[in-house]
Amino acid sequence: MRPTTETPPPPRTSAAAYAPLSATDRTRLRRGGHKQRTDRSELYALLDEGLFCHLGVIVDGAPRVLPTAYGRIDDTLYLHGSTGARSLRTDAEVCVTVTLVDGLVLARSAFHHSVNHRSAMIYGRPRVVAEEAERTAGLRALTEQISPGRWDAVRAPDRKEMAATRVLALSLAEASVKVRTGPPVDEEEDHALDVWAGVVPVRRVFGEPEPDPLLRSGIEVPRHVVERRSPA
Amino acid sequence: MRPTTETPPPPRTSAAAYAPLSATDRTRLRRGGHKQRTDRSELYALLDEGLFCHLGVIVDGAPRVLPTAYGRIDDTLYLHGSTGARSLRTDAEVCVTVTLVDGLVLARSAFHHSVNHRSAMIYGRPRVVAEEAERTAGLRALTEQISPGRWDAVRAPDRKEMAATRVLALSLAEASVKVRTGPPVDEEEDHALDVWAGVVPVRRVFGEPEPDPLLRSGIEVPRHVVERRSPA
């Protein structure tokens, strides 16, 4: 039995936000330029589908790549962390990459093997969000990224939890999207080989929800959880 | 109909390689230390299950995070790229992160939402592989990572392809593994709330192989492709 009183989550993109993607020196692909996309809606779609990003920072002069949650509102990506986290310092450049793997590309030659994927790279200097309403909006976006519709169903952060959390905002102004799709591209002469070639699709699926062992009896799985689906 | 003449791929780990994971300053978790694993076999299992890594480098003083393929042999990770790729310079520190997402952790409070995942972070300075046999072994590992059993079924790289490819080797000496697993951990007083809590499993699945439109007729999908499965 599913409750029917839930409202859908608000849209994450206002109509005004669809400027084309930038082409700065570092967002322009040097190799495989045909894989580059310039439509900002593709960036949004990819970010909205992902669950985790990889946050690149520099710590003690060396790169560090941290898997972490994120959320998006219009042209801003929100990240969060403990107020004590070393890697969430600001005033420094970061790179955030979100990658979705779509298929194994099996060619007739080892050289032309590949992976169909979509990836977004965002460059910039995140700012610490100070204003309380935006902090709450950012945390809401982070929660909704994990489970759309979840924020309104759960207890909101209290004062202590808010104080322990740093919310960072990263503009999506400087971003690139790369998409590899379709069958393998083999050398012409290899087509004669007696080798199977093609794509094995890779998909992310959500399994049957597993209730917390401490869940009070009589609480049904809510609709927003039941209906969580990957895009087809 | 499946061919029956294929041999299984060689093991990727020799018995001697199972030293515990290091605990250098940067591989030690500052927060959530209970999530840290020290068994090297967990690192290997995670790396062998992944398809893509995120390679962190510094370009013009800023971090850059690149999704890319990899392969593993014993205690070495292999990466590859075009000989002209800017981001594959060596003699510089890199960080390679591999992340597998296992579940959405839905708590009773927004604050305790999380994502069950396993991630490995590897730090080091990759070396350019010069020796031909190791270059071939590295490319074999990269191909086998995408599709175990594939290398022996396809055309090996020719001289021109080898010359166009840079193979990098990164030691797994300095690495950490972090695992978040299990149900949400809510505040005691929140257990009384009328909110469903639990985990939604996230799984990677391989779909039905899609033949290359240019595939010659009469070539069956080989066993190593049919049998590609995610660990249960």
Short mmCIF file of N, CA, C and O in Angstrom, two decimals, chain A residues 26 30-31 52 54 56 58 61 63-65 67 82 84-86 93 95 97 99 104 107-111 113 115 121 123 146-147 150-151 153-155 161 165 190-193 195-199 201-210 212 214-216 219-222, chain B residues 26 30-31 52 54 56 58 61 63-65 67 82 84-86 93 95 97 99 104 106-111 113 115 121 123 146 150-151 153-155 161 165 190-193 195-199 201-210 212 214-216 219-222:
data_model
loop_
_atom_site.label_atom_id
_atom_site.label_comp_id
_atom_site.label_asym_id
_atom_site.label_seq_id
_atom_site.Cartn_x
_atom_site.Cartn_y
_atom_site.Cartn_z
N ARG A 26 40.81 24.85 -20.70
CA ARG A 26 40.86 23.54 -20.06
C ARG A 26 39.58 22.73 -20.19
O ARG A 26 39.56 21.56 -19.81
N ARG A 30 41.24 18.11 -26.18
CA ARG A 30 42.32 18.13 -27.17
C ARG A 30 42.25 16.92 -28.08
O ARG A 30 42.60 16.96 -29.23
N ARG A 31 41.82 15.81 -27.53
CA ARG A 31 41.68 14.59 -28.31
C ARG A 31 40.21 14.17 -28.27
O ARG A 31 39.53 14.42 -27.29
N PHE A 52 27.29 10.08 -7.01
CA PHE A 52 28.53 10.50 -6.38
C PHE A 52 29.35 11.28 -7.39
O PHE A 52 29.30 10.98 -8.58
N HIS A 54 33.49 12.87 -8.01
CA HIS A 54 34.87 12.78 -7.54
C HIS A 54 35.43 14.19 -7.49
O HIS A 54 35.52 14.87 -8.51
N GLY A 56 38.35 16.71 -6.88
CA GLY A 56 39.81 16.81 -6.93
C GLY A 56 40.30 18.07 -6.24
O GLY A 56 39.83 19.17 -6.55
N ILE A 58 43.97 19.86 -4.07
CA ILE A 58 45.42 19.74 -3.86
C ILE A 58 45.67 19.82 -2.36
O ILE A 58 45.25 20.77 -1.71
N GLY A 61 50.49 19.94 -1.82
CA GLY A 61 51.14 19.92 -3.13
C GLY A 61 50.83 18.73 -4.02
O GLY A 61 51.30 18.66 -5.15
N PRO A 63 47.83 15.95 -5.68
CA PRO A 63 46.39 15.83 -5.94
C PRO A 63 45.73 14.79 -5.02
O PRO A 63 46.37 13.84 -4.59
N ARG A 64 44.47 15.04 -4.72
CA ARG A 64 43.68 14.10 -3.93
C ARG A 64 42.30 14.03 -4.58
O ARG A 64 41.73 15.07 -4.93
N VAL A 65 41.78 12.82 -4.75
CA VAL A 65 40.48 12.65 -5.42
C VAL A 65 39.54 11.94 -4.45
O VAL A 65 39.75 10.79 -4.09
N PRO A 67 35.71 10.68 -3.38
CA PRO A 67 34.32 10.42 -3.76
C PRO A 67 33.40 11.07 -2.75
O PRO A 67 33.59 10.91 -1.54
N SER A 82 32.15 17.74 6.90
CA SER A 82 32.34 18.17 8.28
C SER A 82 33.10 19.49 8.30
O SER A 82 33.94 19.76 7.45
N GLY A 84 35.40 20.23 10.05
CA GLY A 84 36.82 20.01 10.30
C GLY A 84 37.57 19.40 9.12
O GLY A 84 38.78 19.27 9.17
N ALA A 85 36.87 19.04 8.06
CA ALA A 85 37.51 18.30 6.97
C ALA A 85 38.58 19.14 6.28
O ALA A 85 38.33 20.24 5.82
N ARG A 86 39.77 18.57 6.21
CA ARG A 86 40.92 19.26 5.62
C ARG A 86 40.73 19.53 4.13
O ARG A 86 41.21 20.52 3.61
N GLU A 93 41.34 26.22 -6.17
CA GLU A 93 40.72 25.58 -7.32
C GLU A 93 40.38 24.13 -7.00
O GLU A 93 41.16 23.42 -6.36
N CYS A 95 38.40 20.53 -8.97
CA CYS A 95 37.79 19.96 -10.17
C CYS A 95 36.83 18.87 -9.70
O CYS A 95 37.20 17.99 -8.92
N THR A 97 34.35 15.87 -10.95
CA THR A 97 34.02 15.03 -12.11
C THR A 97 32.92 14.04 -11.74
O THR A 97 32.97 13.40 -10.70
N THR A 99 30.93 10.79 -13.47
CA THR A 99 31.04 9.85 -14.60
C THR A 99 29.97 8.77 -14.50
O THR A 99 29.77 8.18 -13.44
N LEU A 104 30.39 -1.50 -22.25
CA LEU A 104 31.72 -1.98 -22.58
C LEU A 104 31.81 -2.07 -24.10
O LEU A 104 30.97 -2.70 -24.73
N ALA A 107 35.92 -4.27 -29.23
CA ALA A 107 36.33 -4.15 -30.63
C ALA A 107 37.01 -5.44 -31.10
O ALA A 107 37.20 -6.37 -30.32
N ARG A 108 37.37 -5.48 -32.36
CA ARG A 108 38.06 -6.65 -32.92
C ARG A 108 39.56 -6.62 -32.60
O ARG A 108 40.23 -7.63 -32.69
N SER A 109 40.03 -5.42 -32.28
CA SER A 109 41.44 -5.27 -31.89
C SER A 109 41.50 -4.75 -30.46
O SER A 109 40.62 -4.00 -30.02
N ALA A 110 42.52 -5.16 -29.72
CA ALA A 110 42.68 -4.70 -28.34
C ALA A 110 42.73 -3.17 -28.29
O ALA A 110 42.12 -2.55 -27.41
N PHE A 111 43.42 -2.57 -29.24
CA PHE A 111 43.64 -1.13 -29.26
C PHE A 111 42.35 -0.33 -29.24
O PHE A 111 42.30 0.75 -28.66
N HIS A 113 39.42 -1.11 -27.94
CA HIS A 113 38.49 -1.32 -26.83
C HIS A 113 38.25 0.00 -26.10
O HIS A 113 39.13 0.85 -26.02
N VAL A 115 35.15 2.24 -23.30
CA VAL A 115 34.01 2.19 -22.40
C VAL A 115 33.06 3.32 -22.78
O VAL A 115 33.48 4.49 -22.83
N MET A 121 33.04 17.49 -16.22
CA MET A 121 34.12 18.05 -15.41
C MET A 121 33.82 19.51 -15.15
O MET A 121 33.52 20.26 -16.08
N TYR A 123 35.21 23.01 -13.21
CA TYR A 123 36.35 23.69 -12.60
C TYR A 123 35.88 24.95 -11.88
O TYR A 123 34.99 25.65 -12.38
N ILE A 146 20.28 11.92 -3.53
CA ILE A 146 20.31 10.51 -3.11
C ILE A 146 18.94 9.89 -3.26
O ILE A 146 18.79 8.77 -3.71
N SER A 147 17.90 10.65 -2.94
CA SER A 147 16.54 10.09 -2.95
C SER A 147 15.53 11.20 -3.22
O SER A 147 15.10 11.89 -2.29
N ARG A 150 12.82 12.89 -0.80
CA ARG A 150 13.16 12.46 0.55
C ARG A 150 13.08 13.59 1.58
O ARG A 150 12.67 13.37 2.73
N TRP A 151 13.53 14.78 1.19
CA TRP A 151 13.69 15.88 2.14
C TRP A 151 12.42 16.15 2.95
O TRP A 151 12.46 16.31 4.17
N ALA A 153 10.13 14.19 3.67
CA ALA A 153 9.66 13.02 4.42
C ALA A 153 10.44 12.79 5.71
O ALA A 153 10.05 11.97 6.53
N VAL A 154 11.54 13.51 5.90
CA VAL A 154 12.42 13.22 7.03
C VAL A 154 12.59 14.43 7.95
O VAL A 154 12.19 15.54 7.62
N ARG A 155 13.24 14.18 9.10
CA ARG A 155 13.51 15.28 10.02
C ARG A 155 14.58 16.19 9.43
O ARG A 155 15.65 15.73 9.03
N GLU A 161 23.29 20.07 14.11
CA GLU A 161 23.71 19.41 12.86
C GLU A 161 24.12 20.45 11.81
O GLU A 161 25.09 20.26 11.07
N THR A 165 28.08 21.17 9.90
CA THR A 165 28.16 20.90 8.46
C THR A 165 28.62 22.13 7.69
O THR A 165 28.08 23.22 7.88
N ASP A 190 40.22 -4.90 -40.17
CA ASP A 190 39.88 -5.83 -39.09
C ASP A 190 38.45 -6.36 -39.20
O ASP A 190 38.09 -7.33 -38.52
N HIS A 191 37.64 -5.72 -40.02
CA HIS A 191 36.26 -6.19 -40.16
C HIS A 191 36.19 -7.62 -40.72
O HIS A 191 35.20 -8.32 -40.53
N ALA A 192 37.25 -8.02 -41.38
CA ALA A 192 37.29 -9.37 -41.95
C ALA A 192 37.60 -10.44 -40.90
O ALA A 192 37.40 -11.64 -41.14
N LEU A 193 38.06 -10.00 -39.71
CA LEU A 193 38.46 -10.96 -38.68
C LEU A 193 37.25 -11.75 -38.16
O LEU A 193 36.12 -11.26 -38.14
N VAL A 195 36.08 -12.27 -35.32
CA VAL A 195 36.02 -11.85 -33.92
C VAL A 195 34.69 -11.14 -33.68
O VAL A 195 34.33 -10.22 -34.42
N TRP A 196 33.97 -11.53 -32.63
CA TRP A 196 32.73 -10.84 -32.28
C TRP A 196 33.07 -9.44 -31.78
O TRP A 196 34.04 -9.24 -31.02
N ALA A 197 32.29 -8.47 -32.19
CA ALA A 197 32.48 -7.09 -31.72
C ALA A 197 31.11 -6.49 -31.43
O ALA A 197 30.11 -6.83 -32.07
N GLY A 198 31.07 -5.61 -30.46
CA GLY A 198 29.80 -4.98 -30.11
C GLY A 198 29.91 -4.27 -28.77
O GLY A 198 31.01 -3.97 -28.30
N VAL A 199 28.76 -4.01 -28.19
CA VAL A 199 28.71 -3.29 -26.92
C VAL A 199 27.94 -4.12 -25.90
O VAL A 199 26.89 -4.68 -26.22
N PRO A 201 25.88 -3.42 -22.73
CA PRO A 201 25.34 -2.31 -21.94
C PRO A 201 25.63 -2.49 -20.45
O PRO A 201 25.62 -3.61 -19.94
N VAL A 202 25.92 -1.40 -19.79
CA VAL A 202 26.11 -1.40 -18.34
C VAL A 202 25.05 -0.48 -17.75
O VAL A 202 24.88 0.65 -18.21
N ARG A 203 24.31 -1.00 -16.79
CA ARG A 203 23.23 -0.20 -16.21
C ARG A 203 23.31 -0.21 -14.70
O ARG A 203 23.76 -1.18 -14.10
N ARG A 204 22.84 0.87 -14.13
CA ARG A 204 22.71 0.96 -12.68
C ARG A 204 21.26 0.63 -12.34
O ARG A 204 20.34 1.23 -12.90
N VAL A 205 21.07 -0.31 -11.43
CA VAL A 205 19.70 -0.64 -11.03
C VAL A 205 19.55 -0.53 -9.52
O VAL A 205 20.51 -0.73 -8.76
N PHE A 206 18.36 -0.17 -9.09
CA PHE A 206 18.05 -0.11 -7.66
C PHE A 206 17.32 -1.38 -7.26
O PHE A 206 16.38 -1.80 -7.94
N GLY A 207 17.77 -2.01 -6.20
CA GLY A 207 17.17 -3.24 -5.74
C GLY A 207 15.99 -2.99 -4.80
O GLY A 207 15.58 -1.85 -4.57
N GLU A 208 15.48 -4.07 -4.29
CA GLU A 208 14.36 -4.03 -3.34
C GLU A 208 14.81 -3.30 -2.06
O GLU A 208 15.83 -3.66 -1.48
N PRO A 209 14.06 -2.29 -1.63
CA PRO A 209 14.45 -1.57 -0.40
C PRO A 209 14.54 -2.51 0.80
O PRO A 209 13.67 -3.36 0.99
N GLU A 210 15.61 -2.35 1.59
CA GLU A 210 15.84 -3.19 2.78
C GLU A 210 15.61 -2.36 4.03
O GLU A 210 16.39 -1.46 4.34
N ASP A 212 15.56 -0.78 7.64
CA ASP A 212 16.44 -0.74 8.81
C ASP A 212 15.96 -1.78 9.82
O ASP A 212 14.77 -1.83 10.13
N LEU A 214 16.04 -1.68 12.78
CA LEU A 214 15.43 -0.99 13.92
C LEU A 214 14.12 -0.29 13.54
O LEU A 214 13.54 0.44 14.34
N LEU A 215 13.63 -0.51 12.32
CA LEU A 215 12.41 0.18 11.89
C LEU A 215 11.22 -0.29 12.70
O LEU A 215 11.01 -1.49 12.89
N ARG A 216 10.44 0.68 13.19
CA ARG A 216 9.21 0.35 13.91
C ARG A 216 8.28 -0.39 12.97
O ARG A 216 8.21 -0.09 11.77
N ILE A 219 5.42 0.65 9.39
CA ILE A 219 5.81 1.75 8.51
C ILE A 219 6.11 1.19 7.12
O ILE A 219 7.05 0.42 6.93
N GLU A 220 5.27 1.58 6.15
CA GLU A 220 5.43 1.07 4.79
C GLU A 220 6.56 1.80 4.06
O GLU A 220 6.88 2.94 4.37
N VAL A 221 7.08 1.16 3.04
CA VAL A 221 8.04 1.83 2.16
C VAL A 221 7.30 2.94 1.41
O VAL A 221 6.29 2.70 0.77
N PRO A 222 7.78 4.18 1.54
CA PRO A 222 7.04 5.29 0.91
C PRO A 222 7.18 5.29 -0.62
O PRO A 222 8.11 4.70 -1.17
N ARG B 26 48.62 10.37 4.72
CA ARG B 26 47.48 10.71 3.87
C ARG B 26 46.56 9.54 3.56
O ARG B 26 45.50 9.74 2.98
N ARG B 30 40.88 10.50 8.77
CA ARG B 30 40.78 11.36 9.94
C ARG B 30 39.39 11.27 10.57
O ARG B 30 39.22 11.37 11.77
N ARG B 31 38.40 11.10 9.75
CA ARG B 31 37.03 10.96 10.21
C ARG B 31 36.52 9.59 9.76
O ARG B 31 36.90 9.10 8.71
N PHE B 52 36.19 1.82 -14.28
CA PHE B 52 36.85 3.10 -14.52
C PHE B 52 37.44 3.58 -13.21
O PHE B 52 36.88 3.34 -12.14
N HIS B 54 39.19 7.30 -11.37
CA HIS B 54 39.31 8.74 -11.53
C HIS B 54 40.74 9.12 -11.17
O HIS B 54 41.20 8.91 -10.04
N GLY B 56 43.58 11.77 -10.60
CA GLY B 56 43.79 13.16 -10.20
C GLY B 56 45.20 13.60 -10.51
O GLY B 56 46.16 12.95 -10.09
N ILE B 58 47.71 17.39 -11.40
CA ILE B 58 47.75 18.85 -11.31
C ILE B 58 48.19 19.39 -12.67
O ILE B 58 49.23 18.98 -13.19
N GLY B 61 48.80 24.18 -12.06
CA GLY B 61 48.55 24.53 -10.67
C GLY B 61 47.17 24.20 -10.14
O GLY B 61 46.88 24.45 -8.97
N PRO B 63 43.84 21.29 -9.80
CA PRO B 63 43.56 19.86 -9.90
C PRO B 63 42.70 19.54 -11.12
O PRO B 63 41.92 20.37 -11.57
N ARG B 64 42.90 18.36 -11.64
CA ARG B 64 42.10 17.87 -12.75
C ARG B 64 41.78 16.40 -12.46
O ARG B 64 42.65 15.65 -12.04
N VAL B 65 40.54 16.00 -12.64
CA VAL B 65 40.11 14.64 -12.33
C VAL B 65 39.56 14.00 -13.61
O VAL B 65 38.54 14.43 -14.13
N PRO B 67 38.26 10.65 -15.74
CA PRO B 67 37.81 9.26 -15.74
C PRO B 67 38.61 8.49 -16.78
O PRO B 67 38.74 8.94 -17.91
N SER B 82 47.15 8.36 -24.93
CA SER B 82 47.89 8.77 -26.11
C SER B 82 49.25 9.33 -25.70
O SER B 82 49.39 9.92 -24.63
N GLY B 84 50.57 11.82 -26.69
CA GLY B 84 50.53 13.28 -26.65
C GLY B 84 49.72 13.85 -25.50
O GLY B 84 49.69 15.06 -25.31
N ALA B 85 49.09 12.99 -24.70
CA ALA B 85 48.17 13.50 -23.67
C ALA B 85 48.91 14.30 -22.61
O ALA B 85 49.86 13.82 -22.00
N ARG B 86 48.45 15.51 -22.39
CA ARG B 86 49.07 16.42 -21.43
C ARG B 86 48.98 15.90 -20.00
O ARG B 86 49.86 16.12 -19.19
N GLU B 93 53.20 13.60 -8.73
CA GLU B 93 52.28 12.85 -7.90
C GLU B 93 50.91 12.77 -8.56
O GLU B 93 50.44 13.75 -9.14
N CYS B 95 46.80 10.90 -7.84
CA CYS B 95 45.93 10.15 -6.93
C CYS B 95 44.90 9.45 -7.81
O CYS B 95 44.26 10.08 -8.64
N THR B 97 41.51 7.15 -7.77
CA THR B 97 40.42 6.71 -6.91
C THR B 97 39.44 5.85 -7.70
O THR B 97 39.06 6.20 -8.82
N THR B 99 35.75 3.98 -7.14
CA THR B 99 34.59 3.98 -6.24
C THR B 99 33.48 3.09 -6.78
O THR B 99 33.13 3.19 -7.96
N LEU B 104 21.79 3.25 -1.34
CA LEU B 104 21.35 4.54 -0.84
C LEU B 104 20.94 4.34 0.61
O LEU B 104 20.12 3.48 0.91
N LEU B 106 19.02 5.58 3.56
CA LEU B 106 17.92 6.51 3.84
C LEU B 106 17.61 6.50 5.32
O LEU B 106 17.08 5.53 5.86
N ALA B 107 17.99 7.59 5.98
CA ALA B 107 17.83 7.69 7.42
C ALA B 107 16.53 8.42 7.75
O ALA B 107 15.82 8.89 6.86
N ARG B 108 16.24 8.53 9.04
CA ARG B 108 15.03 9.24 9.48
C ARG B 108 15.26 10.75 9.52
O ARG B 108 14.31 11.52 9.55
N SER B 109 16.52 11.13 9.56
CA SER B 109 16.88 12.55 9.53
C SER B 109 17.71 12.82 8.29
O SER B 109 18.46 11.95 7.83
N ALA B 110 17.57 14.03 7.74
CA ALA B 110 18.33 14.40 6.55
C ALA B 110 19.83 14.25 6.81
O ALA B 110 20.58 13.75 5.97
N PHE B 111 20.25 14.65 8.00
CA PHE B 111 21.66 14.67 8.37
C PHE B 111 22.35 13.32 8.22
O PHE B 111 23.52 13.24 7.86
N HIS B 113 21.64 10.84 6.15
CA HIS B 113 21.62 10.18 4.84
C HIS B 113 23.04 9.93 4.35
O HIS B 113 23.95 10.70 4.63
N VAL B 115 25.58 7.19 1.46
CA VAL B 115 25.64 6.27 0.32
C VAL B 115 26.58 5.13 0.71
O VAL B 115 27.73 5.39 1.09
N MET B 121 41.81 4.64 -2.71
CA MET B 121 42.62 5.77 -3.14
C MET B 121 44.07 5.33 -3.16
O MET B 121 44.58 4.77 -2.18
N TYR B 123 48.04 6.65 -4.00
CA TYR B 123 48.92 7.80 -4.20
C TYR B 123 50.26 7.33 -4.73
O TYR B 123 50.75 6.28 -4.31
N ILE B 146 38.19 -4.51 -18.80
CA ILE B 146 36.92 -4.22 -19.47
C ILE B 146 36.18 -5.52 -19.75
O ILE B 146 34.96 -5.60 -19.57
N ARG B 150 39.16 -11.33 -22.88
CA ARG B 150 39.07 -10.68 -24.19
C ARG B 150 40.39 -10.69 -24.96
O ARG B 150 40.40 -10.82 -26.18
N TRP B 151 41.49 -10.49 -24.22
CA TRP B 151 42.79 -10.29 -24.89
C TRP B 151 43.12 -11.39 -25.90
O TRP B 151 43.55 -11.12 -27.01
N ALA B 153 41.18 -13.21 -27.48
CA ALA B 153 40.18 -13.36 -28.54
C ALA B 153 40.31 -12.32 -29.64
O ALA B 153 39.65 -12.43 -30.67
N VAL B 154 41.14 -11.31 -29.42
CA VAL B 154 41.17 -10.18 -30.37
C VAL B 154 42.55 -10.00 -30.97
O VAL B 154 43.53 -10.60 -30.51
N ARG B 155 42.64 -9.12 -31.95
CA ARG B 155 43.93 -8.81 -32.56
C ARG B 155 44.77 -8.00 -31.57
O ARG B 155 44.32 -6.98 -31.06
N GLU B 161 50.28 0.91 -33.31
CA GLU B 161 49.41 1.13 -32.15
C GLU B 161 50.22 1.19 -30.86
O GLU B 161 49.94 2.00 -29.97
N THR B 165 50.82 4.58 -28.01
CA THR B 165 50.24 4.39 -26.68
C THR B 165 51.30 4.53 -25.60
O THR B 165 52.36 3.91 -25.67
N ASP B 190 15.27 9.65 17.24
CA ASP B 190 14.59 9.66 15.95
C ASP B 190 13.93 8.32 15.62
O ASP B 190 13.11 8.23 14.71
N HIS B 191 14.31 7.28 16.36
CA HIS B 191 13.69 5.97 16.09
C HIS B 191 12.20 5.99 16.32
O HIS B 191 11.47 5.15 15.80
N ALA B 192 11.73 6.93 17.10
CA ALA B 192 10.29 7.03 17.38
C ALA B 192 9.52 7.67 16.22
O ALA B 192 8.30 7.58 16.16
N LEU B 193 10.25 8.29 15.29
CA LEU B 193 9.57 9.00 14.20
C LEU B 193 8.82 8.03 13.28
O LEU B 193 9.23 6.88 13.10
N VAL B 195 8.87 7.54 10.21
CA VAL B 195 9.59 7.71 8.94
C VAL B 195 10.23 6.38 8.56
O VAL B 195 10.93 5.76 9.38
N TRP B 196 10.01 5.94 7.32
CA TRP B 196 10.67 4.73 6.85
C TRP B 196 12.17 4.97 6.72
O TRP B 196 12.60 6.03 6.23
N ALA B 197 12.95 4.00 7.14
CA ALA B 197 14.41 4.09 7.02
C ALA B 197 14.96 2.76 6.57
O ALA B 197 14.41 1.70 6.90
N GLY B 198 16.01 2.81 5.80
CA GLY B 198 16.62 1.57 5.32
C GLY B 198 17.60 1.85 4.21
O GLY B 198 18.08 2.96 4.05
N VAL B 199 17.90 0.80 3.46
CA VAL B 199 18.88 0.91 2.38
C VAL B 199 18.23 0.46 1.06
O VAL B 199 17.52 -0.54 1.03
N PRO B 201 19.45 -0.97 -2.28
CA PRO B 201 20.67 -1.48 -2.93
C PRO B 201 20.85 -0.88 -4.33
O PRO B 201 19.88 -0.67 -5.05
N VAL B 202 22.09 -0.61 -4.68
CA VAL B 202 22.43 -0.14 -6.02
C VAL B 202 23.37 -1.17 -6.62
O VAL B 202 24.35 -1.56 -6.00
N ARG B 203 23.02 -1.62 -7.80
CA ARG B 203 23.84 -2.66 -8.43
C ARG B 203 24.19 -2.28 -9.86
O ARG B 203 23.43 -1.60 -10.54
N ARG B 204 25.31 -2.76 -10.30
CA ARG B 204 25.71 -2.61 -11.70
C ARG B 204 25.35 -3.90 -12.41
O ARG B 204 25.71 -4.99 -11.94
N VAL B 205 24.63 -3.81 -13.50
CA VAL B 205 24.29 -5.02 -14.26
C VAL B 205 24.73 -4.86 -15.72
O VAL B 205 24.77 -3.75 -16.26
N PHE B 206 25.06 -5.98 -16.32
CA PHE B 206 25.43 -5.99 -17.73
C PHE B 206 24.21 -6.45 -18.53
O PHE B 206 23.58 -7.45 -18.19
N GLY B 207 23.89 -5.71 -19.57
CA GLY B 207 22.74 -6.06 -20.40
C GLY B 207 23.10 -7.04 -21.50
O GLY B 207 24.23 -7.54 -21.58
N GLU B 208 22.12 -7.30 -22.32
CA GLU B 208 22.29 -8.21 -23.46
C GLU B 208 23.31 -7.61 -24.44
O GLU B 208 23.17 -6.46 -24.84
N PRO B 209 24.33 -8.38 -24.82
CA PRO B 209 25.33 -7.84 -25.76
C PRO B 209 24.68 -7.39 -27.08
O PRO B 209 23.81 -8.09 -27.61
N GLU B 210 25.09 -6.22 -27.56
CA GLU B 210 24.56 -5.65 -28.80
C GLU B 210 25.63 -5.74 -29.88
O GLU B 210 26.63 -5.03 -29.83
N ASP B 212 27.96 -5.24 -33.03
CA ASP B 212 28.33 -4.15 -33.93
C ASP B 212 27.50 -4.29 -35.22
O ASP B 212 27.42 -5.38 -35.79
N LEU B 214 28.25 -3.63 -38.01
CA LEU B 214 29.13 -4.07 -39.10
C LEU B 214 29.63 -5.50 -38.90
O LEU B 214 30.48 -5.98 -39.65
N LEU B 215 29.11 -6.18 -37.88
CA LEU B 215 29.60 -7.54 -37.60
C LEU B 215 29.23 -8.49 -38.74
O LEU B 215 28.09 -8.50 -39.21
N ARG B 216 30.19 -9.26 -39.19
CA ARG B 216 29.92 -10.28 -40.21
C ARG B 216 28.93 -11.29 -39.66
O ARG B 216 28.95 -11.62 -38.47
N ILE B 219 28.93 -14.89 -36.70
CA ILE B 219 29.85 -14.85 -35.54
C ILE B 219 29.03 -14.78 -34.26
O ILE B 219 28.31 -13.81 -34.02
N GLU B 220 29.11 -15.82 -33.46
CA GLU B 220 28.34 -15.90 -32.23
C GLU B 220 28.97 -15.05 -31.13
O GLU B 220 30.18 -14.82 -31.14
N VAL B 221 28.14 -14.64 -30.17
CA VAL B 221 28.67 -13.97 -28.98
C VAL B 221 29.53 -14.98 -28.21
O VAL B 221 29.06 -16.06 -27.88
N PRO B 222 30.80 -14.66 -27.97
CA PRO B 222 31.68 -15.65 -27.33
C PRO B 222 31.37 -15.82 -25.84
O PRO B 222 30.77 -14.95 -25.20
#
